[in-house]
């Protein structure tokens, strides 16, 4: 927060929609005493350094659940939520090569919305160490049947009807001798012999995706049977934003100087009110969008567009 105040990203007089005042002189003092002076840096460079380190740590977490698991990060959109996410997501998308960022209408309560719309989930696991080619299908189908009946019984006890229950079976598989396994989606039991051939192919593909190689001639072991049961909850329906014909200029509340690192230096940056943006508005960076629960930064290389549900979609200008 101190670093974002010093660089000009946050307006100390407009935090929480103006309900809370931030102390810019104190932020400058602590950054100067604790970071800039000991490292012999300019104050703005020190603040920018703080933000770069923060971004790199968050980028590492993103890579851990994407490229480290064999996914091409360029195939995804980065969803920026929480009070701080939209301040950093634009820069992180540029660093990682993620083509677009989605900032929901109310990022500060996005997790709460997700909780209200999340299905009830239970996990079940039954250990069974045996070679995939040596499986006794009758035994496996019996074990799966027990897990499925337990899962359905518990969800019925929580008030879900048969139509609101979804079952997802999996097998934990590994190459014989490995010390770790992969959870592979399984056809719905009862399984037949052809399903095991399909499971073997799925495992090889998933192993190659995660590790960069596969060993199609090596024996595969079953380690555990796994089941996920879902109690499907009613989904809230989001309403499209109303279009009044308001011009983008009407949503502009002013401008201020913002430091965008040594790459760009200090730039005059347009400031917009999120509440006054509506579908169809296009914002060219550098720009900042302020609202009660967050501040969205659109980098100089980027542009933002407001979609029909009033999400802000941020992409590079050349895209």
Tab-separated table of C-alpha atoms in Angstrom:
chain	number	residue	atom	x	y	z
A	1	UNK	CA	0.000	0.000	0.000
A	2	UNK	CA	2.816	2.418	0.867
A	3	UNK	CA	4.514	1.701	-2.459
A	4	UNK	CA	1.288	2.199	-4.418
A	5	UNK	CA	0.731	5.518	-2.644
A	6	UNK	CA	4.254	6.731	-3.410
A	7	UNK	CA	4.071	5.787	-7.104
A	8	UNK	CA	0.719	7.585	-7.421
A	9	UNK	CA	-1.412	4.509	-8.075
A	10	UNK	CA	-3.482	5.146	-4.932
A	11	UNK	CA	-5.029	8.515	-4.170
A	12	UNK	CA	-4.575	8.980	-0.399
A	13	UNK	CA	-7.713	11.159	-0.313
A	14	UNK	CA	-9.889	8.653	-2.214
A	15	UNK	CA	-9.185	5.335	-0.494
A	16	UNK	CA	-12.367	3.290	0.114
A	17	UNK	CA	-14.256	5.832	-1.960
A	18	UNK	CA	-12.968	8.633	0.244
A	19	UNK	CA	-14.064	7.042	3.527
A	20	UNK	CA	-10.487	6.537	4.721
A	21	UNK	CA	-7.574	8.951	4.421
A	22	UNK	CA	-4.079	7.589	3.838
A	23	UNK	CA	-0.948	9.375	5.039
A	24	UNK	CA	1.303	9.909	2.009
A	25	UNK	CA	4.108	11.714	3.943
A	26	UNK	CA	4.333	8.763	6.355
A	27	UNK	CA	4.402	6.290	3.438
A	28	UNK	CA	7.215	8.258	1.817
A	29	UNK	CA	9.089	8.450	5.126
A	30	UNK	CA	9.006	4.726	5.856
A	31	UNK	CA	9.986	3.749	2.319
A	32	UNK	CA	12.789	6.285	2.341
A	33	UNK	CA	14.166	5.215	5.744
A	34	UNK	CA	13.745	1.456	5.382
A	35	UNK	CA	14.479	0.883	1.693
A	36	UNK	CA	15.587	3.862	-0.398
A	37	UNK	CA	18.386	5.185	1.817
A	38	UNK	CA	19.923	1.812	2.812
A	39	UNK	CA	19.954	0.713	-0.845
A	40	UNK	CA	20.956	4.155	-2.153
A	41	UNK	CA	17.894	4.337	-4.388
A	42	UNK	CA	15.620	7.124	-5.480
A	43	UNK	CA	12.306	7.046	-3.546
A	44	UNK	CA	10.271	6.211	-6.653
A	45	UNK	CA	12.725	3.484	-7.655
A	46	UNK	CA	12.454	1.989	-4.166
A	47	UNK	CA	8.653	1.977	-4.338
A	48	UNK	CA	8.747	0.452	-7.824
A	49	UNK	CA	11.194	-2.190	-6.560
A	50	UNK	CA	8.768	-3.168	-3.817
A	51	UNK	CA	5.982	-3.596	-6.379
A	52	UNK	CA	8.203	-5.626	-8.710
A	53	UNK	CA	9.077	-8.056	-5.904
A	54	UNK	CA	5.423	-8.379	-4.918
A	55	UNK	CA	4.460	-9.046	-8.529
A	56	UNK	CA	7.177	-11.657	-9.020
A	57	UNK	CA	6.024	-13.571	-5.919
A	58	UNK	CA	2.431	-13.603	-7.182
A	59	UNK	CA	3.617	-14.576	-10.662
A	60	UNK	CA	5.441	-17.555	-9.175
A	61	UNK	CA	2.181	-18.684	-7.574
A	62	UNK	CA	0.372	-18.353	-10.917
A	63	UNK	CA	3.047	-20.385	-12.705
A	64	UNK	CA	2.846	-23.075	-10.010
A	65	UNK	CA	-0.782	-23.810	-10.949
A	66	UNK	CA	-0.427	-23.311	-14.712
A	67	UNK	CA	2.825	-23.728	-16.643
A	68	UNK	CA	4.326	-25.933	-13.898
A	69	UNK	CA	1.395	-28.304	-14.455
A	70	UNK	CA	1.797	-28.401	-18.205
A	71	UNK	CA	-0.719	-25.717	-19.197
A	72	UNK	CA	0.086	-22.995	-21.718
A	73	UNK	CA	-0.475	-19.797	-19.767
A	74	UNK	CA	-1.235	-17.968	-23.019
A	75	UNK	CA	-4.515	-19.889	-23.263
A	76	UNK	CA	-5.927	-18.266	-20.135
A	77	UNK	CA	-7.417	-15.046	-18.801
A	78	UNK	CA	-6.171	-13.667	-15.488
A	79	UNK	CA	-9.104	-12.845	-13.185
A	80	UNK	CA	-8.188	-9.960	-10.859
A	81	UNK	CA	-10.186	-9.804	-7.639
A	82	UNK	CA	-9.828	-8.736	-4.040
A	83	UNK	CA	-8.848	-5.248	-2.970
A	84	UNK	CA	-5.305	-5.489	-4.338
A	85	UNK	CA	-5.557	-7.792	-7.357
A	86	UNK	CA	-6.637	-5.205	-9.971
A	87	UNK	CA	-3.743	-2.911	-8.980
A	88	UNK	CA	-1.164	-5.535	-9.958
A	89	UNK	CA	-2.828	-7.815	-12.536
A	90	UNK	CA	-2.157	-5.671	-15.610
A	91	UNK	CA	1.595	-5.596	-15.026
A	92	UNK	CA	1.661	-9.297	-14.140
A	93	UNK	CA	-0.192	-10.229	-17.343
A	94	UNK	CA	2.436	-8.382	-19.372
A	95	UNK	CA	5.257	-10.110	-17.479
A	96	UNK	CA	3.772	-13.592	-17.900
A	97	UNK	CA	2.423	-13.264	-21.431
A	98	UNK	CA	-1.202	-13.728	-20.350
A	99	UNK	CA	-3.269	-12.148	-23.154
A	100	UNK	CA	-6.131	-10.695	-21.115
A	101	UNK	CA	-7.206	-9.656	-17.627
A	102	UNK	CA	-10.798	-9.677	-16.371
A	103	UNK	CA	-11.687	-7.318	-13.525
A	104	UNK	CA	-15.195	-8.149	-12.218
A	105	UNK	CA	-17.644	-5.432	-11.270
A	106	UNK	CA	-17.084	-5.849	-7.515
A	107	UNK	CA	-13.625	-7.410	-7.032
A	108	UNK	CA	-13.652	-6.900	-3.256
A	109	UNK	CA	-16.586	-9.284	-2.755
A	110	UNK	CA	-15.851	-11.609	-5.681
A	111	UNK	CA	-14.720	-14.405	-3.344
A	112	UNK	CA	-17.932	-14.073	-1.339
A	113	UNK	CA	-19.971	-14.284	-4.554
A	114	UNK	CA	-18.019	-17.373	-5.543
A	115	UNK	CA	-18.714	-18.969	-2.159
A	116	UNK	CA	-22.451	-18.384	-2.526
A	117	UNK	CA	-22.420	-19.968	-6.001
A	118	UNK	CA	-20.105	-22.875	-5.183
A	119	UNK	CA	-21.497	-26.391	-5.134
A	120	UNK	CA	-21.186	-28.491	-1.980
A	121	UNK	CA	-18.264	-30.866	-2.468
A	122	UNK	CA	-17.152	-34.055	-0.714
A	123	UNK	CA	-14.016	-36.091	-1.418
A	124	UNK	CA	-13.709	-39.843	-0.881
A	125	UNK	CA	-10.696	-42.089	-1.353
A	126	UNK	CA	-10.104	-45.833	-1.039
A	127	UNK	CA	-6.573	-47.208	-1.226
A	128	UNK	CA	-6.000	-50.113	-3.606
A	129	UNK	CA	-2.436	-50.794	-4.778
A	130	UNK	CA	-2.450	-53.102	-7.801
A	131	UNK	CA	-1.177	-53.158	-11.372
A	132	UNK	CA	-3.661	-51.721	-13.850
A	133	UNK	CA	-3.401	-54.893	-15.971
A	134	UNK	CA	-4.130	-57.046	-12.908
A	135	UNK	CA	-7.311	-55.308	-11.774
A	136	UNK	CA	-10.268	-57.397	-10.724
A	137	UNK	CA	-13.066	-55.368	-12.303
A	138	UNK	CA	-15.717	-56.927	-10.075
A	139	UNK	CA	-13.814	-55.820	-6.959
A	140	UNK	CA	-13.126	-52.335	-8.352
A	141	UNK	CA	-16.750	-51.822	-9.357
A	142	UNK	CA	-17.856	-53.010	-5.907
A	143	UNK	CA	-15.525	-50.521	-4.181
A	144	UNK	CA	-16.704	-47.692	-6.418
A	145	UNK	CA	-20.319	-48.695	-5.737
A	146	UNK	CA	-19.703	-48.418	-1.981
A	147	UNK	CA	-18.169	-44.958	-2.364
A	148	UNK	CA	-20.982	-43.757	-4.629
A	149	UNK	CA	-23.682	-44.961	-2.238
A	150	UNK	CA	-21.906	-43.306	0.712
A	151	UNK	CA	-21.573	-40.056	-1.223
A	152	UNK	CA	-25.205	-39.995	-2.325
A	153	UNK	CA	-26.429	-40.847	1.157
A	154	UNK	CA	-24.494	-37.973	2.719
A	155	UNK	CA	-25.691	-35.451	0.126
A	156	UNK	CA	-29.296	-36.619	0.526
A	157	UNK	CA	-28.846	-36.055	4.251
A	158	UNK	CA	-27.809	-32.482	3.461
A	159	UNK	CA	-31.040	-31.897	1.544
A	160	UNK	CA	-29.995	-32.511	-2.062
A	161	UNK	CA	-32.304	-34.395	-4.431
A	162	UNK	CA	-31.106	-37.062	-6.864
A	163	UNK	CA	-31.191	-34.493	-9.697
A	164	UNK	CA	-28.938	-32.169	-7.685
A	165	UNK	CA	-26.231	-34.789	-7.091
A	166	UNK	CA	-23.251	-35.186	-9.424
A	167	UNK	CA	-20.628	-37.909	-9.085
A	168	UNK	CA	-17.093	-37.697	-10.515
A	169	UNK	CA	-14.932	-40.868	-10.261
A	170	UNK	CA	-11.116	-40.826	-10.535
A	171	UNK	CA	-8.159	-43.176	-10.274
A	172	UNK	CA	-4.785	-42.271	-8.766
A	173	UNK	CA	-2.284	-43.870	-11.162
A	174	UNK	CA	1.504	-43.975	-11.469
A	175	UNK	CA	4.195	-45.778	-13.409
A	176	UNK	CA	5.356	-48.781	-11.400
A	177	UNK	CA	8.089	-47.706	-8.996
A	178	UNK	CA	7.245	-44.008	-9.011
A	179	UNK	CA	6.911	-42.186	-5.690
A	180	UNK	CA	3.970	-40.035	-6.768
A	181	UNK	CA	0.735	-40.509	-8.649
A	182	UNK	CA	-1.599	-38.513	-10.881
A	183	UNK	CA	-5.345	-38.244	-10.397
A	184	UNK	CA	-6.967	-39.259	-13.685
A	185	UNK	CA	-10.690	-38.819	-14.554
A	186	UNK	CA	-12.422	-42.165	-14.799
A	187	UNK	CA	-15.507	-43.336	-16.757
A	188	UNK	CA	-18.609	-43.717	-14.635
A	189	UNK	CA	-18.733	-47.173	-12.996
A	190	UNK	CA	-19.455	-49.984	-13.561
A	191	UNK	CA	-16.214	-50.181	-15.534
A	192	UNK	CA	-15.553	-52.610	-18.394
A	193	UNK	CA	-12.229	-53.825	-19.780
A	194	UNK	CA	-12.158	-51.168	-22.522
A	195	UNK	CA	-12.360	-48.455	-19.840
A	196	UNK	CA	-8.989	-49.602	-18.439
A	197	UNK	CA	-7.404	-49.210	-21.880
A	198	UNK	CA	-8.846	-45.700	-22.008
A	199	UNK	CA	-7.543	-44.946	-18.493
A	200	UNK	CA	-4.048	-46.037	-19.516
A	201	UNK	CA	-4.128	-43.632	-22.475
A	202	UNK	CA	-5.422	-40.789	-20.318
A	203	UNK	CA	-2.662	-41.364	-17.771
A	204	UNK	CA	0.106	-41.348	-20.390
A	205	UNK	CA	-1.265	-38.100	-21.855
A	206	UNK	CA	-1.581	-36.445	-18.452
A	207	UNK	CA	1.914	-37.557	-17.428
A	208	UNK	CA	3.364	-36.039	-20.600
A	209	UNK	CA	1.452	-32.811	-19.973
A	210	UNK	CA	2.749	-32.557	-16.405
A	211	UNK	CA	6.278	-33.900	-16.788
A	212	UNK	CA	7.120	-33.494	-20.459
A	213	UNK	CA	7.453	-37.232	-21.167
A	214	UNK	CA	5.546	-40.488	-21.072
A	215	UNK	CA	6.495	-44.180	-20.965
A	216	UNK	CA	3.814	-46.057	-22.870
A	217	UNK	CA	5.582	-49.432	-22.504
A	218	UNK	CA	6.020	-49.210	-18.718
A	219	UNK	CA	3.487	-50.887	-16.412
A	220	UNK	CA	1.002	-48.620	-14.609
A	221	UNK	CA	-0.227	-49.085	-11.044
A	222	UNK	CA	-3.488	-48.127	-9.424
A	223	UNK	CA	-2.824	-46.520	-6.025
A	224	UNK	CA	-6.278	-45.290	-4.972
A	225	UNK	CA	-9.847	-45.014	-6.100
A	226	UNK	CA	-11.143	-41.511	-5.667
A	227	UNK	CA	-14.593	-39.947	-5.802
A	228	UNK	CA	-15.819	-36.355	-5.802
A	229	UNK	CA	-19.489	-35.806	-5.057
A	230	UNK	CA	-21.163	-32.494	-5.739
A	231	UNK	CA	-24.411	-31.098	-4.386
A	232	UNK	CA	-25.447	-28.628	-7.070
A	233	UNK	CA	-26.708	-25.307	-5.679
A	234	UNK	CA	-28.846	-22.768	-7.582
A	235	UNK	CA	-26.689	-20.331	-9.526
A	236	UNK	CA	-27.213	-16.589	-9.232
A	237	UNK	CA	-28.019	-14.968	-12.561
A	238	UNK	CA	-25.950	-11.900	-13.307
A	239	UNK	CA	-27.739	-9.107	-15.121
A	240	UNK	CA	-26.177	-7.245	-18.064
A	241	UNK	CA	-25.307	-3.611	-17.416
A	242	UNK	CA	-27.631	-0.896	-18.640
A	243	UNK	CA	-26.503	1.288	-21.508
A	244	UNK	CA	-27.529	4.921	-21.063
A	245	UNK	CA	-25.414	6.376	-23.832
A	246	UNK	CA	-23.125	8.100	-21.321
A	247	UNK	CA	-19.854	9.139	-22.924
A	248	UNK	CA	-16.551	7.932	-21.507
A	249	UNK	CA	-15.570	11.508	-20.697
A	250	UNK	CA	-18.446	11.651	-18.196
A	251	UNK	CA	-16.763	8.850	-16.212
A	252	UNK	CA	-13.436	10.702	-16.112
A	253	UNK	CA	-12.826	12.268	-12.704
A	254	UNK	CA	-9.418	13.838	-13.317
A	255	UNK	CA	-5.782	12.943	-13.843
A	256	UNK	CA	-2.589	12.591	-11.810
A	257	UNK	CA	1.074	11.788	-12.197
A	258	UNK	CA	1.881	8.082	-11.798
A	259	UNK	CA	5.289	6.402	-11.886
A	260	UNK	CA	5.244	3.339	-14.184
A	261	UNK	CA	8.815	2.212	-13.524
A	262	UNK	CA	11.965	3.120	-15.382
A	263	UNK	CA	10.427	1.744	-18.571
A	264	UNK	CA	7.973	4.645	-18.775
A	265	UNK	CA	8.829	7.040	-15.956
A	266	UNK	CA	6.206	9.451	-14.642
A	267	UNK	CA	3.154	9.687	-16.893
A	268	UNK	CA	0.033	11.834	-16.763
A	269	UNK	CA	-2.668	9.256	-16.091
A	270	UNK	CA	-6.408	9.587	-16.597
A	271	UNK	CA	-8.608	8.646	-13.629
A	272	UNK	CA	-12.075	7.145	-14.081
A	273	UNK	CA	-14.951	6.269	-11.761
A	274	UNK	CA	-15.955	2.598	-12.060
A	275	UNK	CA	-19.558	3.433	-11.178
A	276	UNK	CA	-19.853	5.687	-14.232
A	277	UNK	CA	-18.411	3.220	-16.737
A	278	UNK	CA	-20.855	1.269	-18.855
A	279	UNK	CA	-20.770	-1.416	-21.578
A	280	UNK	CA	-18.905	-0.340	-24.684
A	281	UNK	CA	-16.539	2.142	-23.052
A	282	UNK	CA	-12.909	1.848	-24.208
A	283	UNK	CA	-10.081	3.146	-21.996
A	284	UNK	CA	-6.572	3.624	-23.333
A	285	UNK	CA	-3.711	3.222	-20.875
A	286	UNK	CA	-2.143	4.589	-18.863
A	287	UNK	CA	-5.320	4.854	-16.842
A	288	UNK	CA	-6.635	4.165	-13.351
A	289	UNK	CA	-10.190	3.157	-12.480
A	290	UNK	CA	-11.262	3.864	-8.900
A	291	UNK	CA	-14.111	2.306	-6.948
A	292	UNK	CA	-15.013	1.624	-3.327
A	293	UNK	CA	-13.401	-1.804	-3.039
A	294	UNK	CA	-10.376	-1.600	-5.339
A	295	UNK	CA	-8.257	0.403	-7.781
A	296	UNK	CA	-7.643	-0.947	-11.287
A	297	UNK	CA	-4.438	-0.019	-13.106
A	298	UNK	CA	-4.324	-0.142	-16.911
A	299	UNK	CA	-0.679	-0.078	-17.967
A	300	UNK	CA	0.599	2.244	-20.741
A	301	UNK	CA	0.832	-0.748	-23.122
A	302	UNK	CA	-2.751	-1.776	-22.463
A	303	UNK	CA	-6.330	-0.785	-23.102
A	304	UNK	CA	-9.466	-1.645	-21.188
A	305	UNK	CA	-12.953	-2.328	-22.495
A	306	UNK	CA	-16.187	-2.677	-20.535
A	307	UNK	CA	-18.189	-5.745	-21.536
A	308	UNK	CA	-21.944	-6.252	-21.324
A	309	UNK	CA	-21.748	-7.325	-17.655
A	310	UNK	CA	-19.562	-4.300	-16.808
A	311	UNK	CA	-16.419	-6.380	-16.349
A	312	UNK	CA	-13.280	-4.541	-17.422
A	313	UNK	CA	-11.296	-6.573	-19.958
A	314	UNK	CA	-7.669	-5.477	-20.237
A	315	UNK	CA	-5.520	-6.417	-23.254
A	316	UNK	CA	-2.371	-5.182	-24.900
A	317	UNK	CA	-3.050	-2.403	-27.389
A	318	UNK	CA	-1.581	-4.377	-30.253
A	319	UNK	CA	-3.927	-7.330	-29.685
